[in-house]
Amino acid sequence: GCALGLALALAVGAPSITPANAQEVTLRGASMFDENHAFTKTMVKFAELVDEYYDGDVKFDLRLNSELGVESDYVNFLQQGVAIDYTILAPSNMAKFAPSIPLMDMPFLFRDLDHWEKVLSSTTFAPLEEELLKNADIKIIGYTGGGVRNLLSSEPVVNLDDLQGHKMRVMGAPIQAQIFAALTAAPSAIAYNEVYNAIQSGVIAGFENEAASIQNLKFYEVAPNVTLTRHTITVRPIVFSGKTYRNLPEGLQAAIQKAGMEAGAYGRELESREDGLKLQEMIDAGQIKATEFENREKLLEMVVPVQDAYAAEIGASDLLTAIRDM
Ligand code: MAV
């Protein structure tokens, strides 16, 4: 549109006039974090890549620091097709629209980072993506994540005795509560932006999270005891509003798909590399005290029947077996 804009401006002698057919698209994104968090960096990367791959005009308006709320709000916005066009979401925050989606971030799903990367760089999750698109009109365009989730608590929780009846917050998917209940804890689903206060006021004794987010939101101030259960390696889909997507020019749609895949790979490398470093930074700064869980192997045994039952319930037993066998 540049050349045309200039021609029109010259013709009417008013440099501020833009051609009537100028198709300027602005895409709004949302992050719960500041510019230092891997999710924010991944969304910035996504915008840069779209810009590079699309030869039309597109602007990005990325709102940080929970200005537009938390993920459970974003998922509602996306489903309704209002307020935001793209973001990064924990699958467990999309449970109410697609019950099978939280299989992606079910605790103890991946053996290690290699297993996780193998699954994420394949098309294993395609059936779950289809369900999300059909039920909620939310498109997955890439996968980031790579943080390792551990327990965090106001008082130390280092063995199964401590864990028994431990009041902890979990994300809103039933499978999250089921897993921690199977570990004999007392889980409750609380909104992410209420966790800090809930721990501070003693409503709960702790929760579980990964280093990048613990550091960014300073959760160590209220929950400085980190127990290295390493129960989840995070899977975080980069998601796009189906309603917005369908109204975009084809060239931009293609750029978004390509950029989503690549930004996902960038984000996975970034967050998985930074995870251990950030944990160490918090230890060195005296912000957290990290302890191994006494019998981690036992936890694994305790959750397998719950994983199996959930997979059966959502008709994904074969999918779960395929993931375990990868
Ligand atoms: C972390 O901030 C992220 O994994 C984010 O995606 C989750 O929604 C959040 O934790 C949470 O526990 O809700």
CSV table of N, CA and C in Angstrom, one decimal, residues 2-119:
chain,number,residue,atom,x,y,z
A,2,CYS,N,2.1,1.2,0.2
A,2,CYS,CA,3.0,2.4,0.3
A,2,CYS,C,2.9,3.3,-0.9
A,3,ALA,N,3.2,2.7,-2.1
A,3,ALA,CA,3.3,3.5,-3.3
A,3,ALA,C,1.9,4.2,-3.6
A,4,LEU,N,0.9,3.4,-3.4
A,4,LEU,CA,-0.5,3.9,-3.7
A,4,LEU,C,-0.8,5.1,-2.7
A,5,GLY,N,-0.4,4.9,-1.4
A,5,GLY,CA,-0.6,5.9,-0.4
A,5,GLY,C,0.1,7.2,-0.8
A,6,LEU,N,1.3,7.1,-1.3
A,6,LEU,CA,2.1,8.2,-1.6
A,6,LEU,C,1.4,8.9,-2.8
A,7,ALA,N,1.0,8.2,-3.8
A,7,ALA,CA,0.3,8.7,-5.0
A,7,ALA,C,-0.9,9.5,-4.6
A,8,LEU,N,-1.7,8.9,-3.8
A,8,LEU,CA,-3.0,9.6,-3.3
A,8,LEU,C,-2.6,10.9,-2.5
A,9,ALA,N,-1.6,10.7,-1.7
A,9,ALA,CA,-1.3,11.9,-0.8
A,9,ALA,C,-0.8,13.0,-1.7
A,10,LEU,N,0.0,12.7,-2.8
A,10,LEU,CA,0.4,13.7,-3.7
A,10,LEU,C,-0.7,14.4,-4.4
A,11,ALA,N,-1.6,13.5,-4.9
A,11,ALA,CA,-2.8,13.9,-5.7
A,11,ALA,C,-3.6,14.9,-4.9
A,12,VAL,N,-3.9,14.7,-3.6
A,12,VAL,CA,-4.7,15.6,-2.9
A,12,VAL,C,-3.9,16.6,-2.1
A,13,GLY,N,-2.6,16.4,-2.1
A,13,GLY,CA,-1.8,17.4,-1.4
A,13,GLY,C,-1.9,17.3,0.1
A,14,ALA,N,-2.4,16.1,0.6
A,14,ALA,CA,-2.5,16.0,2.1
A,14,ALA,C,-1.8,14.7,2.5
A,15,PRO,N,-0.6,14.8,3.1
A,15,PRO,CA,0.2,13.6,3.4
A,15,PRO,C,-0.4,12.7,4.4
A,16,SER,N,-1.4,13.1,5.1
A,16,SER,CA,-2.0,12.2,6.1
A,16,SER,C,-3.1,11.2,5.6
A,17,ILE,N,-3.5,11.5,4.3
A,17,ILE,CA,-4.5,10.6,3.8
A,17,ILE,C,-4.0,9.2,3.4
A,18,THR,N,-4.8,8.2,3.8
A,18,THR,CA,-4.5,6.8,3.4
A,18,THR,C,-5.5,6.3,2.4
A,19,PRO,N,-5.1,5.4,1.5
A,19,PRO,CA,-6.1,4.9,0.6
A,19,PRO,C,-7.2,4.2,1.3
A,20,ALA,N,-8.4,4.4,0.7
A,20,ALA,CA,-9.6,3.8,1.3
A,20,ALA,C,-9.5,2.3,1.4
A,21,ASN,N,-8.8,1.7,0.5
A,21,ASN,CA,-8.7,0.2,0.5
A,21,ASN,C,-7.6,-0.3,1.4
A,22,ALA,N,-6.9,0.6,2.1
A,22,ALA,CA,-5.7,0.1,2.9
A,22,ALA,C,-6.3,-0.9,3.9
A,23,GLN,N,-5.7,-2.1,3.9
A,23,GLN,CA,-6.2,-3.2,4.8
A,23,GLN,C,-5.2,-3.3,5.9
A,24,GLU,N,-5.4,-2.4,6.9
A,24,GLU,CA,-4.5,-2.6,8.0
A,24,GLU,C,-5.0,-3.5,9.1
A,25,VAL,N,-4.3,-4.5,9.4
A,25,VAL,CA,-4.7,-5.5,10.4
A,25,VAL,C,-3.9,-5.3,11.7
A,26,THR,N,-4.6,-5.2,12.8
A,26,THR,CA,-3.9,-5.2,14.1
A,26,THR,C,-4.3,-6.5,14.8
A,27,LEU,N,-3.4,-7.2,15.3
A,27,LEU,CA,-3.6,-8.4,16.1
A,27,LEU,C,-3.2,-8.2,17.5
A,28,ARG,N,-4.2,-8.5,18.4
A,28,ARG,CA,-3.9,-8.2,19.8
A,28,ARG,C,-3.6,-9.5,20.6
A,29,GLY,N,-2.5,-9.5,21.3
A,29,GLY,CA,-2.1,-10.6,22.1
A,29,GLY,C,-2.1,-10.3,23.6
A,30,ALA,N,-1.9,-11.3,24.4
A,30,ALA,CA,-1.9,-11.1,25.9
A,30,ALA,C,-0.9,-12.0,26.6
A,31,SER,N,-0.3,-11.4,27.5
A,31,SER,CA,0.7,-12.2,28.4
A,31,SER,C,0.4,-11.9,29.8
A,32,MET,N,0.5,-12.8,30.7
A,32,MET,CA,0.4,-12.6,32.1
A,32,MET,C,1.7,-12.0,32.7
A,33,PHE,N,2.7,-12.0,31.9
A,33,PHE,CA,4.0,-11.7,32.4
A,33,PHE,C,4.7,-10.4,31.8
A,34,ASP,N,5.8,-10.0,32.3
A,34,ASP,CA,6.5,-8.9,31.7
A,34,ASP,C,7.4,-9.4,30.5
A,35,GLU,N,8.2,-8.5,30.0
A,35,GLU,CA,9.0,-8.8,28.8
A,35,GLU,C,10.1,-9.8,29.0
A,36,ASN,N,10.4,-10.1,30.2
A,36,ASN,CA,11.5,-11.1,30.5
A,36,ASN,C,11.0,-12.6,30.5
A,37,HIS,N,9.7,-12.8,30.5
A,37,HIS,CA,9.2,-14.2,30.5
A,37,HIS,C,9.3,-14.9,29.2
A,38,ALA,N,9.6,-16.1,29.2
A,38,ALA,CA,9.7,-16.9,27.9
A,38,ALA,C,8.4,-16.8,27.1
A,39,PHE,N,7.2,-16.8,27.7
A,39,PHE,CA,6.0,-16.7,26.9
A,39,PHE,C,6.0,-15.3,26.2
A,40,THR,N,6.3,-14.3,26.9
A,40,THR,CA,6.3,-12.9,26.2
A,40,THR,C,7.3,-12.9,25.1
A,41,LYS,N,8.5,-13.4,25.3
A,41,LYS,CA,9.5,-13.5,24.3
A,41,LYS,C,9.1,-14.3,23.1
A,42,THR,N,8.4,-15.4,23.3
A,42,THR,CA,7.9,-16.2,22.3
A,42,THR,C,6.8,-15.5,21.4
A,43,MET,N,6.0,-14.7,22.1
A,43,MET,CA,4.9,-14.0,21.3
A,43,MET,C,5.6,-12.8,20.6
A,44,VAL,N,6.6,-12.2,21.1
A,44,VAL,CA,7.3,-11.2,20.4
A,44,VAL,C,8.0,-11.8,19.1
A,45,LYS,N,8.6,-12.9,19.3
A,45,LYS,CA,9.2,-13.6,18.2
A,45,LYS,C,8.2,-14.0,17.1
A,46,PHE,N,7.0,-14.4,17.6
A,46,PHE,CA,5.9,-14.8,16.6
A,46,PHE,C,5.6,-13.5,15.8
A,47,ALA,N,5.4,-12.4,16.4
A,47,ALA,CA,5.1,-11.2,15.7
A,47,ALA,C,6.2,-10.8,14.7
A,48,GLU,N,7.4,-10.9,15.1
A,48,GLU,CA,8.6,-10.6,14.2
A,48,GLU,C,8.5,-11.5,13.0
A,49,LEU,N,8.3,-12.8,13.2
A,49,LEU,CA,8.3,-13.8,12.1
A,49,LEU,C,7.1,-13.6,11.2
A,50,VAL,N,5.9,-13.3,11.7
A,50,VAL,CA,4.8,-13.0,10.8
A,50,VAL,C,5.1,-11.8,9.9
A,51,ASP,N,5.7,-10.8,10.5
A,51,ASP,CA,6.0,-9.6,9.8
A,51,ASP,C,7.0,-9.9,8.7
A,52,GLU,N,7.9,-10.8,9.0
A,52,GLU,CA,8.9,-11.2,8.0
A,52,GLU,C,8.3,-12.0,6.8
A,53,TYR,N,7.3,-12.9,7.2
A,53,TYR,CA,6.8,-13.8,6.2
A,53,TYR,C,5.6,-13.2,5.4
A,54,TYR,N,5.0,-12.1,5.9
A,54,TYR,CA,3.9,-11.6,5.2
A,54,TYR,C,4.2,-10.3,4.5
A,55,ASP,N,3.9,-10.1,3.3
A,55,ASP,CA,4.3,-8.9,2.7
A,55,ASP,C,3.1,-7.9,2.5
A,56,GLY,N,2.3,-7.9,3.6
A,56,GLY,CA,1.3,-6.8,3.7
A,56,GLY,C,1.5,-6.1,5.0
A,57,ASP,N,0.5,-5.3,5.3
A,57,ASP,CA,0.6,-4.6,6.6
A,57,ASP,C,0.0,-5.3,7.7
A,58,VAL,N,0.7,-5.5,8.8
A,58,VAL,CA,0.1,-6.1,10.0
A,58,VAL,C,0.8,-5.6,11.2
A,59,LYS,N,0.0,-5.2,12.2
A,59,LYS,CA,0.5,-4.6,13.4
A,59,LYS,C,0.2,-5.6,14.6
A,60,PHE,N,1.0,-5.5,15.6
A,60,PHE,CA,0.8,-6.3,16.8
A,60,PHE,C,0.7,-5.5,18.0
A,61,ASP,N,-0.3,-5.8,18.8
A,61,ASP,CA,-0.6,-5.0,20.0
A,61,ASP,C,-0.6,-6.1,21.2
A,62,LEU,N,0.6,-6.3,21.8
A,62,LEU,CA,0.8,-7.3,22.8
A,62,LEU,C,0.7,-6.7,24.2
A,63,ARG,N,-0.4,-7.1,24.9
A,63,ARG,CA,-0.6,-6.5,26.3
A,63,ARG,C,0.0,-7.4,27.3
A,64,LEU,N,0.9,-6.8,28.1
A,64,LEU,CA,1.7,-7.6,29.1
A,64,LEU,C,1.1,-7.5,30.5
A,65,ASN,N,1.8,-8.2,31.5
A,65,ASN,CA,1.5,-8.0,32.9
A,65,ASN,C,0.0,-8.2,33.3
A,66,SER,N,-0.6,-9.2,32.7
A,66,SER,CA,-2.0,-9.5,33.0
A,66,SER,C,-3.0,-8.3,32.8
A,67,GLU,N,-2.6,-7.3,32.0
A,67,GLU,CA,-3.5,-6.2,31.7
A,67,GLU,C,-4.9,-6.7,31.3
A,68,LEU,N,-4.9,-7.8,30.5
A,68,LEU,CA,-6.2,-8.4,30.1
A,68,LEU,C,-6.6,-9.6,30.9
A,69,GLY,N,-6.1,-9.8,32.0
A,69,GLY,CA,-6.5,-10.9,32.9
A,69,GLY,C,-5.5,-12.1,32.8
A,70,VAL,N,-6.0,-13.2,33.2
A,70,VAL,CA,-5.2,-14.4,33.3
A,70,VAL,C,-5.7,-15.4,32.2
A,71,GLU,N,-5.0,-16.5,32.1
A,71,GLU,CA,-5.3,-17.5,31.0
A,71,GLU,C,-6.7,-17.9,31.0
A,72,SER,N,-7.3,-18.1,32.2
A,72,SER,CA,-8.7,-18.6,32.2
A,72,SER,C,-9.6,-17.5,31.6
A,73,ASP,N,-9.2,-16.2,31.6
A,73,ASP,CA,-10.0,-15.2,30.9
A,73,ASP,C,-9.7,-15.2,29.4
A,74,TYR,N,-8.4,-15.4,29.1
A,74,TYR,CA,-8.0,-15.4,27.7
A,74,TYR,C,-8.8,-16.5,26.9
A,75,VAL,N,-9.0,-17.7,27.5
A,75,VAL,CA,-9.6,-18.7,26.8
A,75,VAL,C,-11.1,-18.4,26.6
A,76,ASN,N,-11.7,-17.7,27.5
A,76,ASN,CA,-13.1,-17.2,27.3
A,76,ASN,C,-13.2,-16.2,26.1
A,77,PHE,N,-12.2,-15.3,26.2
A,77,PHE,CA,-12.2,-14.3,25.1
A,77,PHE,C,-12.0,-14.9,23.7
A,78,LEU,N,-11.1,-15.9,23.6
A,78,LEU,CA,-10.8,-16.5,22.3
A,78,LEU,C,-12.1,-17.3,21.9
A,79,GLN,N,-12.7,-17.9,22.8
A,79,GLN,CA,-13.9,-18.7,22.4
A,79,GLN,C,-15.0,-17.8,21.9
A,80,GLN,N,-15.1,-16.7,22.6
A,80,GLN,CA,-16.2,-15.7,22.2
A,80,GLN,C,-15.7,-14.9,21.0
A,81,GLY,N,-14.5,-14.9,20.7
A,81,GLY,CA,-14.0,-14.1,19.6
A,81,GLY,C,-13.9,-12.6,19.9
A,82,VAL,N,-13.6,-12.3,21.2
A,82,VAL,CA,-13.5,-10.9,21.6
A,82,VAL,C,-12.1,-10.6,22.2
A,83,ALA,N,-11.7,-9.4,22.3
A,83,ALA,CA,-10.6,-8.8,23.0
A,83,ALA,C,-9.2,-9.2,22.6
A,84,ILE,N,-9.0,-10.5,22.3
A,84,ILE,CA,-7.6,-10.9,21.9
A,84,ILE,C,-7.7,-11.8,20.7
A,85,ASP,N,-6.6,-11.9,20.0
A,85,ASP,CA,-6.5,-12.7,18.8
A,85,ASP,C,-5.5,-13.9,19.0
A,86,TYR,N,-4.5,-13.7,19.9
A,86,TYR,CA,-3.6,-14.8,20.1
A,86,TYR,C,-3.0,-14.7,21.5
A,87,THR,N,-2.5,-15.9,22.0
A,87,THR,CA,-1.9,-15.9,23.3
A,87,THR,C,-1.2,-17.3,23.4
A,88,ILE,N,-0.7,-17.5,24.6
A,88,ILE,CA,-0.2,-18.9,25.0
A,88,ILE,C,-1.0,-19.3,26.2
A,89,LEU,N,-1.5,-20.6,26.1
A,89,LEU,CA,-2.4,-21.1,27.2
A,89,LEU,C,-2.0,-22.5,27.7
A,90,ALA,N,-2.1,-22.7,29.0
A,90,ALA,CA,-1.9,-24.0,29.5
A,90,ALA,C,-3.2,-24.8,29.1
A,91,PRO,N,-3.0,-26.0,28.5
A,91,PRO,CA,-4.1,-26.9,28.1
A,91,PRO,C,-5.1,-27.0,29.2
A,92,SER,N,-4.6,-27.2,30.5
A,92,SER,CA,-5.5,-27.3,31.6
A,92,SER,C,-6.5,-26.2,31.8
A,93,ASN,N,-6.1,-25.0,31.3
A,93,ASN,CA,-7.0,-23.9,31.4
A,93,ASN,C,-8.1,-23.9,30.3
A,94,MET,N,-8.1,-24.8,29.4
A,94,MET,CA,-9.1,-24.9,28.3
A,94,MET,C,-10.0,-26.1,28.6
A,95,ALA,N,-9.9,-26.7,29.7
A,95,ALA,CA,-10.7,-28.0,30.0
A,95,ALA,C,-12.2,-27.8,29.8
A,96,LYS,N,-12.7,-26.7,30.1
A,96,LYS,CA,-14.2,-26.6,30.0
A,96,LYS,C,-14.7,-26.6,28.6
A,97,PHE,N,-13.8,-26.3,27.6
A,97,PHE,CA,-14.3,-26.3,26.2
A,97,PHE,C,-13.9,-27.6,25.5
A,98,ALA,N,-12.8,-28.2,26.0
A,98,ALA,CA,-12.4,-29.4,25.3
A,98,ALA,C,-11.8,-30.3,26.4
A,99,PRO,N,-12.6,-31.2,27.0
A,99,PRO,CA,-12.1,-32.1,28.1
A,99,PRO,C,-10.9,-32.9,27.8
A,100,SER,N,-10.6,-33.2,26.6
A,100,SER,CA,-9.4,-34.0,26.3
A,100,SER,C,-8.1,-33.2,26.2
A,101,ILE,N,-8.3,-31.9,26.0
A,101,ILE,CA,-7.1,-31.1,25.8
A,101,ILE,C,-6.1,-31.2,27.0
A,102,PRO,N,-6.5,-31.3,28.3
A,102,PRO,CA,-5.6,-31.3,29.4
A,102,PRO,C,-4.7,-32.6,29.4
A,103,LEU,N,-5.0,-33.5,28.5
A,103,LEU,CA,-4.1,-34.7,28.4
A,103,LEU,C,-2.7,-34.2,28.1
A,104,MET,N,-2.6,-33.1,27.4
A,104,MET,CA,-1.3,-32.5,26.9
A,104,MET,C,-0.4,-32.1,28.1
A,105,ASP,N,-1.0,-31.6,29.2
A,105,ASP,CA,-0.2,-31.1,30.3
A,105,ASP,C,-0.5,-31.9,31.6
A,106,MET,N,-0.9,-33.2,31.4
A,106,MET,CA,-1.2,-34.0,32.5
A,106,MET,C,0.2,-34.3,33.2
A,107,PRO,N,0.2,-34.2,34.5
A,107,PRO,CA,1.5,-34.5,35.3
A,107,PRO,C,2.0,-35.9,35.0
A,108,PHE,N,3.3,-36.1,34.9
A,108,PHE,CA,4.0,-37.3,34.7
A,108,PHE,C,3.7,-38.0,33.4
A,109,LEU,N,3.4,-37.1,32.4
A,109,LEU,CA,3.2,-37.6,31.0
A,109,LEU,C,4.5,-37.9,30.3
A,110,PHE,N,5.5,-37.1,30.5
A,110,PHE,CA,6.8,-37.2,29.8
A,110,PHE,C,7.9,-37.7,30.7
A,111,ARG,N,8.7,-38.6,30.2
A,111,ARG,CA,9.8,-39.2,30.9
A,111,ARG,C,10.9,-38.1,31.1
A,112,ASP,N,11.2,-37.4,30.1
A,112,ASP,CA,12.3,-36.4,30.1
A,112,ASP,C,12.1,-35.4,28.9
A,113,LEU,N,13.0,-34.5,28.8
A,113,LEU,CA,13.0,-33.5,27.8
A,113,LEU,C,13.0,-34.0,26.3
A,114,ASP,N,13.8,-35.1,26.2
A,114,ASP,CA,13.8,-35.7,24.8
A,114,ASP,C,12.5,-36.3,24.4
A,115,HIS,N,11.8,-36.9,25.4
A,115,HIS,CA,10.5,-37.5,25.1
A,115,HIS,C,9.5,-36.4,24.8
A,116,TRP,N,9.6,-35.4,25.6
A,116,TRP,CA,8.7,-34.2,25.4
A,116,TRP,C,8.9,-33.6,24.0
A,117,GLU,N,10.1,-33.3,23.7
A,117,GLU,CA,10.4,-32.7,22.4
A,117,GLU,C,10.0,-33.6,21.2
A,118,LYS,N,10.2,-34.9,21.4
A,118,LYS,CA,9.8,-35.8,20.3
A,118,LYS,C,8.2,-35.7,20.1
A,119,VAL,N,7.5,-35.7,21.2
A,119,VAL,CA,6.0,-35.6,21.0
A,119,VAL,C,5.6,-34.2,20.4
